[in-house]
CSV table of C-alpha atoms and ligand atoms in Angstrom, one decimal:
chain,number,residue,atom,x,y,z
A,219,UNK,CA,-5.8,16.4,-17.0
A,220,UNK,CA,-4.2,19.5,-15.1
A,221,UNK,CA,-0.8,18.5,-12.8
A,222,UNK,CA,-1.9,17.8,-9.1
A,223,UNK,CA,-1.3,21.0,-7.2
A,224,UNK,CA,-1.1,18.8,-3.7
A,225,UNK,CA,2.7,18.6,-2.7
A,226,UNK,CA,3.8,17.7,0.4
A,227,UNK,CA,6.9,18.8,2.7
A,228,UNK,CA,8.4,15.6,1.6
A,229,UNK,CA,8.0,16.1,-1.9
A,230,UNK,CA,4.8,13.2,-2.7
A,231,UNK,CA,2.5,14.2,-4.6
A,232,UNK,CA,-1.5,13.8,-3.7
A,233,UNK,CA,-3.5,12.5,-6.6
A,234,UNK,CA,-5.5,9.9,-5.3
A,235,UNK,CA,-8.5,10.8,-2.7
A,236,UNK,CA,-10.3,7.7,-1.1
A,237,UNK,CA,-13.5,9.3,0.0
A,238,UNK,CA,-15.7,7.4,2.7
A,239,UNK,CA,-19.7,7.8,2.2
A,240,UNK,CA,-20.6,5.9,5.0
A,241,UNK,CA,-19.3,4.5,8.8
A,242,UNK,CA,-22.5,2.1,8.8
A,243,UNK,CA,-22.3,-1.6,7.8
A,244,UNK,CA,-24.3,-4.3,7.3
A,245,UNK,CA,-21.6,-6.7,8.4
A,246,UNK,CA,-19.5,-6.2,11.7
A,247,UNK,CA,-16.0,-8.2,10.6
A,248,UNK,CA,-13.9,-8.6,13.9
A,249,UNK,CA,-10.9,-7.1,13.0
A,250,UNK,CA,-12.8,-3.7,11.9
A,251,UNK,CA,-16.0,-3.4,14.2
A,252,UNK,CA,-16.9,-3.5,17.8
A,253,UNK,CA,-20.0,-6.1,18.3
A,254,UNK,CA,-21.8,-3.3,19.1
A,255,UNK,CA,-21.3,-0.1,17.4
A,256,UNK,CA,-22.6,3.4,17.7
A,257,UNK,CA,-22.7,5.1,14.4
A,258,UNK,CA,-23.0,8.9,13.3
A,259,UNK,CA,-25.8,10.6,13.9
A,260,UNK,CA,-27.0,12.3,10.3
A,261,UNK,CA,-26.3,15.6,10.7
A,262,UNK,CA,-22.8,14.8,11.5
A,263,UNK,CA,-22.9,13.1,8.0
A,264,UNK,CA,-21.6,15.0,4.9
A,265,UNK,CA,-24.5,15.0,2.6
A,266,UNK,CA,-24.2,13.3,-1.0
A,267,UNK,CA,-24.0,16.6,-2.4
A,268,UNK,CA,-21.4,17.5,-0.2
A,269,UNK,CA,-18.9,14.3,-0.9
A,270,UNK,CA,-19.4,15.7,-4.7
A,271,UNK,CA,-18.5,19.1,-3.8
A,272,UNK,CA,-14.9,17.8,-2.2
A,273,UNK,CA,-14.4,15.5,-4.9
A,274,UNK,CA,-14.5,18.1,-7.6
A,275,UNK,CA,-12.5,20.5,-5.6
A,276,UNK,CA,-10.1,17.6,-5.2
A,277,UNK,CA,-10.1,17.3,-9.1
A,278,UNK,CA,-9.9,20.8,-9.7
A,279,UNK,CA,-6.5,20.5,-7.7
A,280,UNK,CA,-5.3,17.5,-9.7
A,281,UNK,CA,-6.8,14.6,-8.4
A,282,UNK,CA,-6.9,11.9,-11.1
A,283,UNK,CA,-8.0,8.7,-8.7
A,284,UNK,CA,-11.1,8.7,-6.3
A,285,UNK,CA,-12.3,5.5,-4.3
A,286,UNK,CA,-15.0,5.5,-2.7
A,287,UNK,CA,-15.4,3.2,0.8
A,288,UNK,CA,-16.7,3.0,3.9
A,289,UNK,CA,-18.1,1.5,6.1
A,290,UNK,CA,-19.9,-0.3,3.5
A,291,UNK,CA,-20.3,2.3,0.6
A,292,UNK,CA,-23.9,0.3,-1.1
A,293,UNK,CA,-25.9,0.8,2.1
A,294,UNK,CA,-25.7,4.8,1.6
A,295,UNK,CA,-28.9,5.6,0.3
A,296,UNK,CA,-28.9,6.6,-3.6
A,297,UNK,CA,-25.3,6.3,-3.5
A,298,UNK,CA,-25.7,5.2,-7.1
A,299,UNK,CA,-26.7,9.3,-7.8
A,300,UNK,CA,-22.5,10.1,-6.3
A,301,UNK,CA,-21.4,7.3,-8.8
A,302,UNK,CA,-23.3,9.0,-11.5
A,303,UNK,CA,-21.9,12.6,-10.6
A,304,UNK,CA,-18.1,11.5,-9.9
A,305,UNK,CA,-18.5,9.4,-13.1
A,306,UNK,CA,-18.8,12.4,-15.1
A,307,UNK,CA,-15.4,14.0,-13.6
A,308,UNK,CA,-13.7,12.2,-16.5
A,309,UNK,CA,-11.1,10.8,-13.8
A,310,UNK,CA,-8.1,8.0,-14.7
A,311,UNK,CA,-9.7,5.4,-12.1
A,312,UNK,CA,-12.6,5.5,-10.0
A,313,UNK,CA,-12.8,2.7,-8.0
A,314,UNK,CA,-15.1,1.7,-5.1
A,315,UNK,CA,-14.3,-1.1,-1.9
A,316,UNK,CA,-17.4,-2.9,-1.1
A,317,UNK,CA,-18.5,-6.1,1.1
A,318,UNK,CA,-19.9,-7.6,-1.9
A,319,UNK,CA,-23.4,-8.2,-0.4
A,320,UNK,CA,-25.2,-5.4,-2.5
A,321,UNK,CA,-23.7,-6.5,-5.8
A,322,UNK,CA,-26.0,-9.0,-6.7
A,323,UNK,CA,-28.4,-6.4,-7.4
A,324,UNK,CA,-25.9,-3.3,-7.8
A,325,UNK,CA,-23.6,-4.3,-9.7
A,326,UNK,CA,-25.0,-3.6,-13.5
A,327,UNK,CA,-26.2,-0.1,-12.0
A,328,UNK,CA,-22.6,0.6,-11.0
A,329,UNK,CA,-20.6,-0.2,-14.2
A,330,UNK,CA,-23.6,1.8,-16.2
A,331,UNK,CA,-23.1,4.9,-13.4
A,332,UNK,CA,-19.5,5.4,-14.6
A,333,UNK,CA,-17.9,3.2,-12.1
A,334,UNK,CA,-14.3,1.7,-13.4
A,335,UNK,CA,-13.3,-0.9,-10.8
A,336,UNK,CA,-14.4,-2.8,-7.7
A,337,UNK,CA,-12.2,-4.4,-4.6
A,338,UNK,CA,-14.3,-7.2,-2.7
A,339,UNK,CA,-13.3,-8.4,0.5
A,340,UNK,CA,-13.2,-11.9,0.6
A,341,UNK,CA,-12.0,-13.7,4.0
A,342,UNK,CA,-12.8,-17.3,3.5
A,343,UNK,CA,-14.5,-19.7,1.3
A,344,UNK,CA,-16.0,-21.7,4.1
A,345,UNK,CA,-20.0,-20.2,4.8
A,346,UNK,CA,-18.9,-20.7,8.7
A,347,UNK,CA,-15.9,-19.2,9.1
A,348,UNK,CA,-16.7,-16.3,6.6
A,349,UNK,CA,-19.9,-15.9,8.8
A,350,UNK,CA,-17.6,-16.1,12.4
A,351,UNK,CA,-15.0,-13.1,10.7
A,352,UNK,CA,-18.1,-11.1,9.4
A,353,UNK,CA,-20.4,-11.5,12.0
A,354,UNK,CA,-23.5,-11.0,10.0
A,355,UNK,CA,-22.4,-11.6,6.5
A,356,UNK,CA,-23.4,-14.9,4.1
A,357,UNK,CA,-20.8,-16.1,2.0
A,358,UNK,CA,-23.6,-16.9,-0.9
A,359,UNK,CA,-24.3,-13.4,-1.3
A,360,UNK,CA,-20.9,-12.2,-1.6
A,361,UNK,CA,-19.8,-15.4,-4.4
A,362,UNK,CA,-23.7,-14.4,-6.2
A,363,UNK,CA,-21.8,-10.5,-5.9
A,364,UNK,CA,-18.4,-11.2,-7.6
A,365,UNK,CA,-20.3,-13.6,-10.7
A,366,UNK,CA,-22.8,-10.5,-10.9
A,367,UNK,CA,-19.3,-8.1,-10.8
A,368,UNK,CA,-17.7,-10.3,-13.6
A,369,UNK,CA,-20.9,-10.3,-15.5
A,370,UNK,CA,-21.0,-6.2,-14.9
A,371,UNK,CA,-17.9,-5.7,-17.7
A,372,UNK,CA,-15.8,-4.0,-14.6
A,373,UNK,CA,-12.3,-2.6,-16.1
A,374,UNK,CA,-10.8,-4.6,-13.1
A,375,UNK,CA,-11.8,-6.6,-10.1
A,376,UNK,CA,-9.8,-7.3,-6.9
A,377,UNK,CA,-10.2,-9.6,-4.1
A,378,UNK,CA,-9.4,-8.3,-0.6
A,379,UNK,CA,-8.1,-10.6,2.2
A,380,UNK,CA,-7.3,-9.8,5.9
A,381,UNK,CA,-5.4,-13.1,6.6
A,382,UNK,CA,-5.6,-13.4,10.7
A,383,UNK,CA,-2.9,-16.4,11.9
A,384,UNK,CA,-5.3,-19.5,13.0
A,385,UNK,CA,-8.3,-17.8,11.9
A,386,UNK,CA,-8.0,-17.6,8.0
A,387,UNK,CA,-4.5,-18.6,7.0
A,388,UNK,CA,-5.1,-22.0,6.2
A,389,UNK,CA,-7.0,-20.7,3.4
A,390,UNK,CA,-4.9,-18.5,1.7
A,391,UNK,CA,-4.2,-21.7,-1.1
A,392,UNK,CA,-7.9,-22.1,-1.9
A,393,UNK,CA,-8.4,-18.3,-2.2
A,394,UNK,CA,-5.7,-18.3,-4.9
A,395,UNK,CA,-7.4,-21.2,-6.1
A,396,UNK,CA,-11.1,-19.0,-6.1
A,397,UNK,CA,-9.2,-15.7,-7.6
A,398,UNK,CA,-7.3,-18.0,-10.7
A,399,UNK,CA,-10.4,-20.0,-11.3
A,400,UNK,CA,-12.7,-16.5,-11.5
A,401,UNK,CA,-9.9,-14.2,-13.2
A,402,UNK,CA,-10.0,-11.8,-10.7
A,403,UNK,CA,-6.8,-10.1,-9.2
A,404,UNK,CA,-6.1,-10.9,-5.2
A,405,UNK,CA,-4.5,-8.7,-2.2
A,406,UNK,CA,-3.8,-9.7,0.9
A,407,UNK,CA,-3.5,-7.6,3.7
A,408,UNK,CA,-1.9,-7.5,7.0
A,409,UNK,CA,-4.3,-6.4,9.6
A,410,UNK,CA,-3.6,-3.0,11.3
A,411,UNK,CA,-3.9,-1.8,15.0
A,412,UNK,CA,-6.9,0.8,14.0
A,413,UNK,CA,-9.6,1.1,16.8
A,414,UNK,CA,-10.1,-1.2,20.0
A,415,UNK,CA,-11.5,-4.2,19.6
A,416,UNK,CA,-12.4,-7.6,22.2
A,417,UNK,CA,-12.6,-10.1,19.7
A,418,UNK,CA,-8.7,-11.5,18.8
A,419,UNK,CA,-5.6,-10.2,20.1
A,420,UNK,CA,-3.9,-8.4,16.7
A,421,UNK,CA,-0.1,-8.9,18.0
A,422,UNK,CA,-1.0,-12.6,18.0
A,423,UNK,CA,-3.1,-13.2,14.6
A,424,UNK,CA,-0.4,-11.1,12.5
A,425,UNK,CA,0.3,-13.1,9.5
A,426,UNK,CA,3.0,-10.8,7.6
A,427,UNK,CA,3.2,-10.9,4.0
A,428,UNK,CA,6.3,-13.3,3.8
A,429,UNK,CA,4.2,-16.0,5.8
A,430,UNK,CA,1.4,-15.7,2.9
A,431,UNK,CA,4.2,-15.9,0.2
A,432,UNK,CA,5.2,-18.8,1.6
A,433,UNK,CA,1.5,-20.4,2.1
A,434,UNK,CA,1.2,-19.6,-1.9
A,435,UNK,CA,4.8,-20.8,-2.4
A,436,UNK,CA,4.0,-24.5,-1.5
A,437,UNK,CA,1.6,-24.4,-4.8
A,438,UNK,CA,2.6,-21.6,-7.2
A,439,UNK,CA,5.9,-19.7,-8.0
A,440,UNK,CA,5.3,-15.9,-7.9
A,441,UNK,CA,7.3,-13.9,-9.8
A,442,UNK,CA,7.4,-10.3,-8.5
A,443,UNK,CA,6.3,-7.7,-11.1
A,444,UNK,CA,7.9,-4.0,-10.8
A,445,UNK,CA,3.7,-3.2,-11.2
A,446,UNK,CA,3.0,-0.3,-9.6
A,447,UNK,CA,-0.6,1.0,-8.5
A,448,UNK,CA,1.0,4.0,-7.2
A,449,UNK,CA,0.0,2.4,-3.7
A,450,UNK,CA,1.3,0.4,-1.0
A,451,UNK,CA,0.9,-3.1,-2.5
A,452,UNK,CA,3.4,-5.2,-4.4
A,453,UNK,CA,2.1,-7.3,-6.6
A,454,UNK,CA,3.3,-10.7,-8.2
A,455,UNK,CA,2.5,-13.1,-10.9
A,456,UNK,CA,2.1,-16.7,-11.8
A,457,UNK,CA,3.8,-18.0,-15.2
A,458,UNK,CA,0.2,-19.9,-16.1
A,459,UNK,CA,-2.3,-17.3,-15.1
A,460,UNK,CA,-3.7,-13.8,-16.2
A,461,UNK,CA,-4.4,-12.8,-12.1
A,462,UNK,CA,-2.0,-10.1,-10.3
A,463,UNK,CA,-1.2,-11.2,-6.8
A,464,UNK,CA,-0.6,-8.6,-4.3
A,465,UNK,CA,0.6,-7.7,-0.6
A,466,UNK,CA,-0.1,-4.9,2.2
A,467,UNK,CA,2.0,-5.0,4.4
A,468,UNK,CA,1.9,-2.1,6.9
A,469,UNK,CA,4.2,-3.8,9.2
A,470,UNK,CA,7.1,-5.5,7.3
A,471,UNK,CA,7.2,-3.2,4.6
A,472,UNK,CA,6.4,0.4,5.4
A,473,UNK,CA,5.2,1.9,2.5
A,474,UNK,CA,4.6,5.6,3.3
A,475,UNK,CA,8.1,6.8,1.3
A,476,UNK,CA,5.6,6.8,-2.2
A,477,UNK,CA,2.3,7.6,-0.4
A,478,UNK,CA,0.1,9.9,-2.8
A,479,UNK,CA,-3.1,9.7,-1.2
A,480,UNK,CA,-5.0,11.2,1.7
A,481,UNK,CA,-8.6,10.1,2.5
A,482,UNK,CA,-11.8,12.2,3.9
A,483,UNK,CA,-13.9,10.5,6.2
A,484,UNK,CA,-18.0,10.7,6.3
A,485,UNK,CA,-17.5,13.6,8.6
A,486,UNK,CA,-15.1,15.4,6.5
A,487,UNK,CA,-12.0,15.0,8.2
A,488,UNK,CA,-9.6,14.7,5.9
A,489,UNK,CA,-6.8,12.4,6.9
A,490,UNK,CA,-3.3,13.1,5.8
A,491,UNK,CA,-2.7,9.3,6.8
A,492,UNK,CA,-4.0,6.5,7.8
A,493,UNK,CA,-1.4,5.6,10.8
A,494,UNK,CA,-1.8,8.9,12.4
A,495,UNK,CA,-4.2,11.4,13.9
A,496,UNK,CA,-3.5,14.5,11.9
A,497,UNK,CA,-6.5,15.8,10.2
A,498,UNK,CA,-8.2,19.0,9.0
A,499,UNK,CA,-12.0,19.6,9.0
A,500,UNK,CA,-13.7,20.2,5.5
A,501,UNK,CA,-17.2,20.3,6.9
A,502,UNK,CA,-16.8,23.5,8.8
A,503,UNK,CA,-15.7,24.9,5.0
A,504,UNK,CA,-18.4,23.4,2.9
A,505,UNK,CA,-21.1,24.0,5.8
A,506,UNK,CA,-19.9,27.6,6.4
A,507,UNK,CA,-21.2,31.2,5.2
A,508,UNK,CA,-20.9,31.8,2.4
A,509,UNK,CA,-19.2,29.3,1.0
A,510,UNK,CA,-16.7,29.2,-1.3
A,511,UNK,CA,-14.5,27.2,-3.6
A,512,UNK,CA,-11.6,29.0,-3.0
A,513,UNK,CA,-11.7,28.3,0.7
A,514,UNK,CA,-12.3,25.0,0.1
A,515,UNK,CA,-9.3,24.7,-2.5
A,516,UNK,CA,-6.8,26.7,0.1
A,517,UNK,CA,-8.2,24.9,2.9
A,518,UNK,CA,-7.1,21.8,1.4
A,519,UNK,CA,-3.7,22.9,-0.4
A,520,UNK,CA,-2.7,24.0,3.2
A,521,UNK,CA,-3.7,20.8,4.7
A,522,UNK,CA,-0.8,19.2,2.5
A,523,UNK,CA,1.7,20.7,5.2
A,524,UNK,CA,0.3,18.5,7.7
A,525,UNK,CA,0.7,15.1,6.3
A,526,UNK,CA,3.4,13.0,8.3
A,527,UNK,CA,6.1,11.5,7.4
A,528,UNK,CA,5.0,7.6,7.6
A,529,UNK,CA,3.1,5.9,10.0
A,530,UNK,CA,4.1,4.3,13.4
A,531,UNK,CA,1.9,0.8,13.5
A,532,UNK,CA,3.4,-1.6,16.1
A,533,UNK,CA,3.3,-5.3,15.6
A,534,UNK,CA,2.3,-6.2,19.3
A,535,UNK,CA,-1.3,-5.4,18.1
A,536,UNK,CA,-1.2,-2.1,20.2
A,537,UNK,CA,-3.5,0.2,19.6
A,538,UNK,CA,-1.8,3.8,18.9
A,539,UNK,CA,-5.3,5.5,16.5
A,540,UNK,CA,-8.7,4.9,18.0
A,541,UNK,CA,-10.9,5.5,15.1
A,542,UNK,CA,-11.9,2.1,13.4
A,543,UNK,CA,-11.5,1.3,10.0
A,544,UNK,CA,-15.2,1.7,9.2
A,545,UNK,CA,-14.5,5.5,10.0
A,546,UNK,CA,-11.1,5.8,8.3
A,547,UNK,CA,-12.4,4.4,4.9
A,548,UNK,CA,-10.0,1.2,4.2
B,82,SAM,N1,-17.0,-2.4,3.7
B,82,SAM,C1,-16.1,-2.4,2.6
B,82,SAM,C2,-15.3,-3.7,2.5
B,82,SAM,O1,-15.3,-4.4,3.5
B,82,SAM,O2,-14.6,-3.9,1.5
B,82,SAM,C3,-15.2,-1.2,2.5
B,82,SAM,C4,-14.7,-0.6,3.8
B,82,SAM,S1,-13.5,-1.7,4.6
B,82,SAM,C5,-13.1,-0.7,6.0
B,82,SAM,C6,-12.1,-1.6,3.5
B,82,SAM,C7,-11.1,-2.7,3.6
B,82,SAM,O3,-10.4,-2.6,4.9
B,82,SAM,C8,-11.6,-4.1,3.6
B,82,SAM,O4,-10.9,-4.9,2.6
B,82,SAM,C9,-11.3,-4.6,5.0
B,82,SAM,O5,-11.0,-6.0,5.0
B,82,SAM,C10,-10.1,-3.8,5.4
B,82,SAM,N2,-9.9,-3.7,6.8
B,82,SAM,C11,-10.8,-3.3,7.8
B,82,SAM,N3,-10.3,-3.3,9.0
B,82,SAM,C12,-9.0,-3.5,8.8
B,82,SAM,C13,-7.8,-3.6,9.7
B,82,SAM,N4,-7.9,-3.4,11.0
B,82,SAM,N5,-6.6,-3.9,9.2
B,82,SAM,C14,-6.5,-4.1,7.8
B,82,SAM,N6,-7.5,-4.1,6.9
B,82,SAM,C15,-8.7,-3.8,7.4
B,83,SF4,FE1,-18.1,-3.6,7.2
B,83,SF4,FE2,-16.0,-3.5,5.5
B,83,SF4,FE3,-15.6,-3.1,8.1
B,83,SF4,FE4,-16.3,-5.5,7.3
B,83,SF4,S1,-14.4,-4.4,6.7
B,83,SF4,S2,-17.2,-4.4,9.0
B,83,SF4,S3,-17.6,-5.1,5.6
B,83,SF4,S4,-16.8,-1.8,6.7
């Protein structure tokens, strides 16, 4: 696989590309959503062949890692045809975040497509309160989703937890408990200040990453691991169990020093980070006449100059970037 050709002016290297297909959801969690959202209208949309298009210019400059997210990535219509196409780009890890609710169905097509690995948020255990943080979701479908995952021969499966003080935290033992007891890796993740929402106030429900050590702490010793996913998580282990434990933590622990990744929303912005507004528009290039791949490639080689230094989250829960995560592709 060719070096990535994506350098920053603080010398990171891009090889990873998290590409969202989708802002819609089926679920409407409070700490990503508004109640009531107003999605894209379609022709705003980058079309399936489109996303392919960037992702194989993006390999063609060295990328070696592509997610893809959302919104919820499994209600994009034939998005199994993208997982079939990306499959074939012969990449080091494709990956995909996803609700879970589709799996049950989709989760045998995905492994067959060429899909490597899933993350599945998971919030709670209890069918009330997951159904109070997702809005619309059923817990059910989601636990039928991660059996069907298992079942799917995935390289790796990880759990993804938003852990909100007073809302989830109590929780956090039992979700070990759930990720030990399936064999299935675990993050948690402190919530960031991205898009306005009514529901909770974010300076108050922060639970930082040293609180959820501790919650663990009461039941299991983690040994830190020097792992390294090339991302912002830091991951730990348990002497009696196979399972990597990890953190995000955006607030105390700014990660941006090792960031190799950018991400290209439904649109085709392509966002040099996720804490900051800076972004360069791909669709203009792939939608304009006549096209071509070295435009694209420049266009995004260039962008590289833009991407910031590290992000500036605040812990009061202000707001300082107004897209939601459903547009920014978690
Ligand atoms: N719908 C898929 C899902 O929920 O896994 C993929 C998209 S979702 C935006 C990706 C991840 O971002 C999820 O694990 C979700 O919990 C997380 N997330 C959403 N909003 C967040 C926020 N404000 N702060 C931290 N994580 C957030
Ligand atoms: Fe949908 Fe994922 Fe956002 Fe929840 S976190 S509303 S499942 S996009």
């Amino acid at each position: 696989m060719s070096q990535s050709q994506l350098t920053d002016r603080f010398g990171r290297t891009v090889n990873y590309v998290r590409l969202s297909v989708t802002d819609r959801c089926d679920f409407r969690c409070v700490y990503c959503m508004a109640e009531e959202m107003t999605f894209l209208p379609r022709e705003q949309v980058l079309t399936l062949e489109e996303i392919a298009r960037i992702a194989r210019t993006f390999v063609s400059l060295g990328t070696e890692k592509i997610r893809l997210t959302g919104g919820e990535p499994l209600v994009r219509k034939d998005i199994i045809e993208l997982v079939r196409e990306i499959g074939t780009y012969n990449l080091r890890d494709f990956a995909m975040t996803t609700n879970g609710s589709q799996l049950p169905t989709m989760a045998e097509p995905l492994r067959k497509a060429g899909l490597q690995r899933l993350n599945i948020s998971l919030d709670s255990l209890d069918p009330v309160k997951f159904a109070s943080i997702t809005r619309t979701g059923k817990l059910a479908r989601v636990l039928e989703g991660i059996d069907a995952a298992r079942d799917a021969g995935f390289k790796g499966i990880k759990l993804n937890t938003v852990v909100m003080k007073g809302g989830n935290d109590q929780e956090v033992p039992d979700l070990i408990e759930f990720a030990r007891k399936k064999n299935v890796d675990i993050t948690f993740i402190e919530e960031m200040p991205l898009g306005e929402i009514s529901e909770h106030d974010r300076g108050q429900v922060l639970c930082t990453s040293d609180e959820v050590r501790e919650l663990i702490g009461q039941h299991h010793e983690l040994i830190p691991t020097p792992e390294d996913s090339g991302g912002p998580a830091r991951y730990y282990r348990m002497s009696d169990s196979q399972i990597k434990v990890g953190f995000i933590s955006p607030h105390s622990h700014n990660f941006c020093s090792t960031c190799n990744r950018v991400r290209v929303t439904v649109e085709g912005r392509l966002l040099l980070c996720l804490g900051n507004e800076h972004s360069v528009d791909l669709r203009r290039v792939v939608r304009g006449h006549p096209v071509t791949n070295d435009k694209l490639r420049q266009t995004i080689i260039d962008s590289m100059d833009l991407k910031p230094e590290r992000h500036h989250f605040s812990t009061n829960g202000d707001v300082q970037i107004l897209r939601f995560m459903n547009m920014t592709g978690g």
